[in-house]
PDB file of C-alpha atoms in Angstrom:
ATOM      1  CA  MET A  31      97.694  57.893  71.807  1.00  0.00           C
ATOM      2  CA  GLY A  32      97.868  61.604  70.999  1.00  0.00           C
ATOM      3  CA  VAL A  33     100.275  64.167  72.387  1.00  0.00           C
ATOM      4  CA  ASN A  34      97.557  65.662  74.580  1.00  0.00           C
ATOM      5  CA  ASN A  35      96.987  62.304  76.292  1.00  0.00           C
ATOM      6  CA  GLN A  36     100.670  62.052  77.265  1.00  0.00           C
ATOM      7  CA  LEU A  37     100.871  65.480  78.876  1.00  0.00           C
ATOM      8  CA  GLY A  38      99.337  66.368  82.171  1.00  0.00           C
ATOM      9  CA  GLY A  39      96.912  69.205  82.511  1.00  0.00           C
ATOM     10  CA  VAL A  40      98.113  72.725  83.114  1.00  0.00           C
ATOM     11  CA  THR A  41      97.410  72.229  86.830  1.00  0.00           C
ATOM     12  CA  ASP A  42     100.187  69.626  86.920  1.00  0.00           C
ATOM     13  CA  PHE A  43     102.684  72.330  85.970  1.00  0.00           C
ATOM     14  CA  ILE A  44     101.110  75.388  87.597  1.00  0.00           C
ATOM     15  CA  ARG A  45      99.284  74.837  90.857  1.00  0.00           C
ATOM     16  CA  LEU A  46      98.139  76.862  93.847  1.00  0.00           C
ATOM     17  CA  ALA A  47     100.371  76.647  96.890  1.00  0.00           C
ATOM     18  CA  GLU A  48      98.854  74.895  99.867  1.00  0.00           C
ATOM     19  CA  THR A  49      97.519  77.138 102.612  1.00  0.00           C
ATOM     20  CA  GLN A  50      96.064  76.652 106.049  1.00  0.00           C
ATOM     21  CA  THR A  51      92.346  75.964 106.306  1.00  0.00           C
ATOM     22  CA  GLY A  52      90.314  79.124 105.792  1.00  0.00           C
ATOM     23  CA  ASN A  53      93.063  81.033 103.984  1.00  0.00           C
ATOM     24  CA  GLN A  54      92.738  81.868 100.314  1.00  0.00           C
ATOM     25  CA  ALA A  55      95.648  80.643  98.190  1.00  0.00           C
ATOM     26  CA  THR A  56      97.501  83.566  96.612  1.00  0.00           C
ATOM     27  CA  ASP A  57     100.778  81.853  95.671  1.00  0.00           C
ATOM     28  CA  ILE A  58     101.344  79.864  92.475  1.00  0.00           C
ATOM     29  CA  GLU A  59     103.884  77.024  92.219  1.00  0.00           C
ATOM     30  CA  PHE A  60     105.608  76.098  88.941  1.00  0.00           C
ATOM     31  CA  THR A  61     107.173  72.761  87.961  1.00  0.00           C
ATOM     32  CA  ASN A  62     108.548  71.448  84.676  1.00  0.00           C
ATOM     33  CA  THR A  63     107.544  67.801  85.027  1.00  0.00           C
ATOM     34  CA  PHE A  64     104.231  66.023  85.475  1.00  0.00           C
ATOM     35  CA  GLY A  65     103.593  66.034  89.229  1.00  0.00           C
ATOM     36  CA  GLY A  66     107.184  67.148  89.827  1.00  0.00           C
ATOM     37  CA  GLU A  67     108.873  69.143  92.533  1.00  0.00           C
ATOM     38  CA  THR A  68     108.164  72.865  92.748  1.00  0.00           C
ATOM     39  CA  ILE A  69     110.953  74.852  91.076  1.00  0.00           C
ATOM     40  CA  PHE A  70     109.524  78.395  91.275  1.00  0.00           C
ATOM     41  CA  ILE A  71     106.906  80.136  93.394  1.00  0.00           C
ATOM     42  CA  MET A  72     105.167  83.402  92.568  1.00  0.00           C
ATOM     43  CA  ARG A  73     103.882  85.097  95.704  1.00  0.00           C
ATOM     44  CA  GLY A  74     100.554  86.882  95.471  1.00  0.00           C
ATOM     45  CA  ASP A  75     102.035  90.230  96.516  1.00  0.00           C
ATOM     46  CA  GLY A  76     105.131  89.829  94.328  1.00  0.00           C
ATOM     47  CA  THR A  77     107.536  89.787  97.270  1.00  0.00           C
ATOM     48  CA  ALA A  78     110.301  87.188  97.122  1.00  0.00           C
ATOM     49  CA  VAL A  79     110.988  85.328 100.373  1.00  0.00           C
ATOM     50  CA  SER A  80     113.371  82.646  99.061  1.00  0.00           C
ATOM     51  CA  GLY A  81     115.802  82.093  96.211  1.00  0.00           C
ATOM     52  CA  SER A  82     113.274  80.046  94.239  1.00  0.00           C
ATOM     53  CA  ASP A  83     110.639  82.803  94.202  1.00  0.00           C
ATOM     54  CA  THR A  84     109.820  84.843  91.136  1.00  0.00           C
ATOM     55  CA  VAL A  85     108.855  88.493  91.490  1.00  0.00           C
ATOM     56  CA  ASN A  86     106.375  90.636  89.611  1.00  0.00           C
ATOM     57  CA  LEU A  87     107.045  93.826  87.665  1.00  0.00           C
ATOM     58  CA  ASP A  88     105.449  96.060  90.309  1.00  0.00           C
ATOM     59  CA  TYR A  89     107.804  94.689  92.976  1.00  0.00           C
ATOM     60  CA  ILE A  90     110.848  95.087  90.712  1.00  0.00           C
ATOM     61  CA  GLY A  91     109.859  98.573  89.611  1.00  0.00           C
ATOM     62  CA  SER A  92     109.546  99.897  93.136  1.00  0.00           C
ATOM     63  CA  ARG A  93     112.723  98.304  94.464  1.00  0.00           C
ATOM     64  CA  TYR A  94     115.299  97.927  91.704  1.00  0.00           C
ATOM     65  CA  TYR A  95     114.487 100.650  89.210  1.00  0.00           C
ATOM     66  CA  ARG A  96     117.140 103.386  89.145  1.00  0.00           C
ATOM     67  CA  LYS A  97     116.137 107.021  89.161  1.00  0.00           C
ATOM     68  CA  ILE A  98     118.493 109.080  86.997  1.00  0.00           C
ATOM     69  CA  TYR A  99     118.961 112.853  87.158  1.00  0.00           C
ATOM     70  CA  ASN A 100     121.142 115.227  85.143  1.00  0.00           C
ATOM     71  CA  PHE A 101     122.241 118.636  86.406  1.00  0.00           C
ATOM     72  CA  ALA A 102     124.497 121.475  85.368  1.00  0.00           C
ATOM     73  CA  GLY A 103     127.368 122.129  87.779  1.00  0.00           C
ATOM     74  CA  ASN A 104     125.621 125.196  89.213  1.00  0.00           C
ATOM     75  CA  GLU A 105     122.225 123.534  89.841  1.00  0.00           C
ATOM     76  CA  SER A 106     122.867 122.296  93.368  1.00  0.00           C
ATOM     77  CA  SER A 107     120.205 123.407  95.828  1.00  0.00           C
ATOM     78  CA  SER A 108     122.605 124.669  98.517  1.00  0.00           C
ATOM     79  CA  ILE A 109     126.063 124.453 100.044  1.00  0.00           C
ATOM     80  CA  GLY A 110     126.339 121.875 102.844  1.00  0.00           C
ATOM     81  CA  GLN A 111     128.933 120.807 105.389  1.00  0.00           C
ATOM     82  CA  ASN A 112     132.513 120.491 104.115  1.00  0.00           C
ATOM     83  CA  ASN A 113     131.555 123.077 101.462  1.00  0.00           C
ATOM     84  CA  SER A 114     129.806 120.302  99.559  1.00  0.00           C
ATOM     85  CA  GLN A 115     127.262 121.066  96.879  1.00  0.00           C
ATOM     86  CA  VAL A 116     123.914 119.580  97.891  1.00  0.00           C
ATOM     87  CA  PHE A 117     121.549 117.975  95.385  1.00  0.00           C
ATOM     88  CA  GLU A 118     118.102 117.654  96.985  1.00  0.00           C
ATOM     89  CA  PHE A 119     115.732 114.810  96.012  1.00  0.00           C
ATOM     90  CA  SER A 120     112.994 114.914  98.690  1.00  0.00           C
ATOM     91  CA  SER A 121     110.350 116.109  96.212  1.00  0.00           C
ATOM     92  CA  SER A 122     111.470 113.561  93.571  1.00  0.00           C
ATOM     93  CA  LEU A 123     111.247 110.453  95.755  1.00  0.00           C
ATOM     94  CA  ASP A 124     108.153 108.272  95.641  1.00  0.00           C
ATOM     95  CA  SER A 125     105.909 108.678  98.687  1.00  0.00           C
ATOM     96  CA  GLY A 126     107.148 106.503 101.564  1.00  0.00           C
ATOM     97  CA  TYR A 127     110.563 105.924  99.978  1.00  0.00           C
ATOM     98  CA  ARG A 128     114.097 107.245 100.458  1.00  0.00           C
ATOM     99  CA  ILE A 129     117.414 106.918  98.637  1.00  0.00           C
ATOM    100  CA  LYS A 130     118.892 103.467  99.278  1.00  0.00           C
ATOM    101  CA  ASN A 131     122.340 103.639 100.876  1.00  0.00           C
ATOM    102  CA  GLY A 132     124.995 102.001  98.701  1.00  0.00           C
ATOM    103  CA  THR A 133     123.178 102.521  95.389  1.00  0.00           C
ATOM    104  CA  VAL A 134     124.100 106.132  94.602  1.00  0.00           C
ATOM    105  CA  ASP A 135     126.298 106.685  91.542  1.00  0.00           C
ATOM    106  CA  VAL A 136     127.636 110.118  90.610  1.00  0.00           C
ATOM    107  CA  ASN A 137     129.648 111.038  87.565  1.00  0.00           C
ATOM    108  CA  VAL A 138     130.751 114.451  86.407  1.00  0.00           C
ATOM    109  CA  ASN A 139     131.450 114.942  82.711  1.00  0.00           C
ATOM    110  CA  GLY A 140     131.627 111.156  82.400  1.00  0.00           C
ATOM    111  CA  THR A 141     134.139 110.684  85.231  1.00  0.00           C
ATOM    112  CA  ILE A 142     132.952 108.319  87.972  1.00  0.00           C
ATOM    113  CA  MET A 143     133.133 109.841  91.446  1.00  0.00           C
ATOM    114  CA  VAL A 144     134.320 107.834  94.483  1.00  0.00           C
ATOM    115  CA  SER A 145     132.226 106.901  97.515  1.00  0.00           C
ATOM    116  CA  ASN A 146     132.361 104.286 100.262  1.00  0.00           C
ATOM    117  CA  THR A 147     130.140 101.192 100.309  1.00  0.00           C
ATOM    118  CA  ASP A 148     128.326 102.827 103.228  1.00  0.00           C
ATOM    119  CA  GLN A 149     127.626 106.121 101.502  1.00  0.00           C
ATOM    120  CA  LEU A 150     126.544 108.025 104.627  1.00  0.00           C
ATOM    121  CA  GLY A 151     130.095 108.958 105.658  1.00  0.00           C
ATOM    122  CA  PRO A 152     131.720 112.139 104.274  1.00  0.00           C
ATOM    123  CA  SER A 153     135.346 111.081 104.866  1.00  0.00           C
ATOM    124  CA  THR A 154     137.733 110.226 101.992  1.00  0.00           C
ATOM    125  CA  VAL A 155     135.050 110.400  99.296  1.00  0.00           C
ATOM    126  CA  ASP A 156     133.999 112.549  96.340  1.00  0.00           C
ATOM    127  CA  PHE A 157     130.322 112.363  97.312  1.00  0.00           C
ATOM    128  CA  TYR A 158     128.114 111.007 100.083  1.00  0.00           C
ATOM    129  CA  LEU A 159     124.473 110.502 101.029  1.00  0.00           C
ATOM    130  CA  SER A 160     122.983 112.732 103.731  1.00  0.00           C
ATOM    131  CA  SER A 161     121.647 111.180 106.950  1.00  0.00           C
ATOM    132  CA  SER A 162     118.128 112.192 105.826  1.00  0.00           C
ATOM    133  CA  TYR A 163     118.548 109.841 102.818  1.00  0.00           C
ATOM    134  CA  GLU A 164     117.171 112.645 100.610  1.00  0.00           C
ATOM    135  CA  GLN A 165     120.305 114.534  99.528  1.00  0.00           C
ATOM    136  CA  VAL A 166     123.488 113.711  97.657  1.00  0.00           C
ATOM    137  CA  ASN A 167     126.465 115.892  98.581  1.00  0.00           C
ATOM    138  CA  VAL A 168     129.305 116.401  96.090  1.00  0.00           C
ATOM    139  CA  ARG A 169     132.369 117.513  98.055  1.00  0.00           C
ATOM    140  CA  LYS A 170     134.510 120.404  96.914  1.00  0.00           C
ATOM    141  CA  LEU A 171     138.112 119.527  96.079  1.00  0.00           C
ATOM    142  CA  TYR A 172     140.049 118.972  99.322  1.00  0.00           C
ATOM    143  CA  THR A 173     143.265 117.431 100.671  1.00  0.00           C
ATOM    144  CA  GLY A 174     144.110 114.073  99.127  1.00  0.00           C
ATOM    145  CA  GLY A 175     142.743 114.997  95.713  1.00  0.00           C
ATOM    146  CA  LEU A 176     139.197 113.920  96.497  1.00  0.00           C
ATOM    147  CA  GLY A 177     136.119 115.953  95.721  1.00  0.00           C
ATOM    148  CA  LEU A 178     135.562 118.288  92.823  1.00  0.00           C
ATOM    149  CA  THR A 179     134.887 121.989  92.496  1.00  0.00           C
ATOM    150  CA  LEU A 180     131.935 122.042  90.123  1.00  0.00           C
ATOM    151  CA  GLU A 181     131.826 124.589  87.312  1.00  0.00           C
ATOM    152  CA  PRO A 182     128.548 125.835  85.757  1.00  0.00           C
ATOM    153  CA  SER A 183     129.404 124.028  82.505  1.00  0.00           C
ATOM    154  CA  ASP A 184     129.913 120.642  84.240  1.00  0.00           C
ATOM    155  CA  ILE A 185     127.331 117.921  83.632  1.00  0.00           C
ATOM    156  CA  VAL A 186     126.480 116.024  86.825  1.00  0.00           C
ATOM    157  CA  ASN A 187     124.676 112.660  86.533  1.00  0.00           C
ATOM    158  CA  ILE A 188     123.244 111.170  89.727  1.00  0.00           C
ATOM    159  CA  SER A 189     121.431 107.833  89.840  1.00  0.00           C
ATOM    160  CA  PHE A 190     120.147 105.718  92.724  1.00  0.00           C
ATOM    161  CA  GLN A 191     117.618 103.132  93.819  1.00  0.00           C
ATOM    162  CA  GLN A 192     114.872 103.812  96.330  1.00  0.00           C
ATOM    163  CA  GLU A 193     113.903 101.779  99.387  1.00  0.00           C
ATOM    164  CA  LYS A 194     110.711 101.745 101.414  1.00  0.00           C
ATOM    165  CA  ILE A 195     110.936 103.634 104.701  1.00  0.00           C
TER     166      ILE A 195
END
């Protein structure tokens, strides 16, 4: 008996998920034993709906990829509330996406700036996300030692993830 006779066919390890009558199967189930339990599922559109689902590169790229921008200290687009320096990203965001709250990281000259988990609030932080989800505001130095007055020679790095609107 050869090795090939002892192994099941590829369809025993990779099979189409069952669907209702009339629906085309778009999900693939993976197992590691002949006729075994499903251990992973790849959805046709790449979207994960459970912890055992795999995702495709397109799904990952649009949801988990970080956009990274570098600015000089004097490259903010305007001055906002609380005398904050505003860095505008509306033209840099993918169509139908916005900056995802909680994913913004800002560092100036290598120093990590402080923000809350909910980054929409401007209180007791170095930077915050605008309510439009398109701007990052770096606060000027204020009471409590938070914020930073940016100098033209400062290097500002801002990174974030996007989310679908």
